[in-house]
Short mmCIF file of C-alpha atoms in Angstrom, two decimals:
data_model
loop_
_atom_site.label_atom_id
_atom_site.label_comp_id
_atom_site.label_asym_id
_atom_site.label_seq_id
_atom_site.Cartn_x
_atom_site.Cartn_y
_atom_site.Cartn_z
CA MET A 136 0.00 0.00 0.00
CA ALA A 137 2.87 2.40 0.80
CA LEU A 138 4.44 1.75 -2.60
CA PHE A 139 1.10 2.40 -4.34
CA THR A 140 0.76 5.66 -2.43
CA ALA A 141 4.33 6.68 -3.26
CA CYS A 142 3.69 6.11 -6.96
CA GLY A 143 0.70 8.40 -6.72
CA GLU A 144 3.10 11.26 -5.92
CA ILE A 145 4.87 10.94 -9.28
CA ARG A 146 4.26 14.00 -11.47
CA GLU A 147 7.09 14.12 -14.03
CA ILE A 148 7.27 11.20 -16.44
CA LYS A 149 8.70 11.06 -19.95
CA LEU A 150 9.69 8.51 -22.57
CA ASP A 151 13.32 8.64 -23.65
CA ASN A 152 14.18 5.99 -26.23
CA ALA A 153 13.65 2.66 -24.46
CA PHE A 154 13.32 4.22 -21.00
CA LEU A 155 10.40 5.39 -18.94
CA VAL A 156 12.11 8.21 -17.06
CA ILE A 157 10.56 9.37 -13.81
CA ASN A 158 11.82 12.59 -12.24
CA VAL A 159 11.33 12.84 -8.50
CA ARG A 160 11.96 16.00 -6.48
CA GLU A 161 11.68 14.57 -2.95
CA GLU A 162 14.65 12.57 -1.71
CA PHE A 163 12.54 10.37 0.58
CA LEU A 164 10.25 9.43 -2.31
CA TYR A 165 13.24 8.76 -4.57
CA ASN A 166 14.82 6.51 -1.92
CA THR A 167 11.54 4.63 -1.46
CA LEU A 168 10.99 4.05 -5.17
CA THR A 169 14.59 3.06 -5.95
CA LYS A 170 14.90 0.63 -3.04
CA GLU A 171 15.81 -2.64 -4.78
CA ASP A 172 12.65 -4.55 -3.87
CA ASN A 173 10.35 -1.65 -4.78
CA PHE A 174 12.21 -0.90 -8.02
CA ASN A 175 11.92 -4.55 -9.06
CA LYS A 176 8.18 -4.60 -8.36
CA ILE A 177 7.57 -1.43 -10.38
CA SER A 178 9.78 -2.71 -13.21
CA ALA A 179 7.87 -6.01 -13.32
CA LEU A 180 4.58 -4.13 -13.61
CA LEU A 181 6.00 -1.93 -16.36
CA LYS A 182 7.12 -5.03 -18.28
CA GLN A 183 3.52 -6.28 -18.21
CA VAL A 184 2.40 -3.08 -19.93
CA ASN A 185 5.34 -2.69 -22.33
CA ASN A 186 8.08 -5.29 -22.45
CA ASN A 187 10.41 -2.95 -24.36
CA LEU A 188 10.65 -0.20 -21.73
CA GLU A 189 13.21 0.05 -18.96
CA LEU A 190 12.61 2.06 -15.81
CA LYS A 191 14.82 4.95 -14.72
CA PHE A 192 14.41 7.32 -11.76
CA ASN A 193 16.12 10.71 -11.50
CA LEU A 194 16.37 12.74 -8.32
CA ILE A 195 15.98 16.41 -9.23
CA LYS A 196 17.53 18.53 -6.53
CA ARG A 197 15.95 21.89 -5.91
CA LYS A 198 17.98 25.02 -6.25
CA ASP A 199 17.86 27.37 -3.30
CA ASP A 200 15.45 30.18 -3.88
CA LYS A 201 16.70 33.77 -3.67
CA THR A 202 15.34 34.29 -0.16
CA GLN A 203 17.21 31.28 1.20
CA VAL A 204 20.41 32.29 -0.59
CA ASN A 205 20.18 35.80 0.85
CA LEU A 206 19.47 34.49 4.36
CA LYS A 207 22.52 32.23 4.15
CA ARG A 208 24.67 35.18 3.09
CA LEU A 209 23.38 37.28 5.97
CA GLN A 210 24.12 34.47 8.41
CA GLU A 211 27.66 34.19 7.05
CA VAL A 212 28.20 37.95 7.55
CA PHE A 213 26.46 38.42 10.90
CA GLY A 214 26.79 34.91 12.32
CA LYS A 215 25.13 34.36 15.69
CA ASP A 216 24.11 38.02 15.92
CA LEU A 217 21.48 37.56 13.21
CA GLU A 218 17.97 36.91 14.54
CA PHE A 219 14.93 35.91 12.44
CA PHE A 220 11.44 37.15 13.31
CA ASN A 221 8.18 35.76 11.95
#
């Protein structure tokens, strides 16, 4: 059931030659789907649909947004003296 739920979170899928490429942006989800047992189960199901496709997962790491980059710079300059208020 957990694997079925994890697959429901997949949003970016494309065909690239003989590969079904799945891009995942969450590291936990990527680790769950690429765990050997889970990967083999998903691959077996894919083979039932199309025997010519291979499965490939990519972990897409997010770039820091400008706010986070600027906050990191401020922390480097001011160190422990920098306080954040919500």
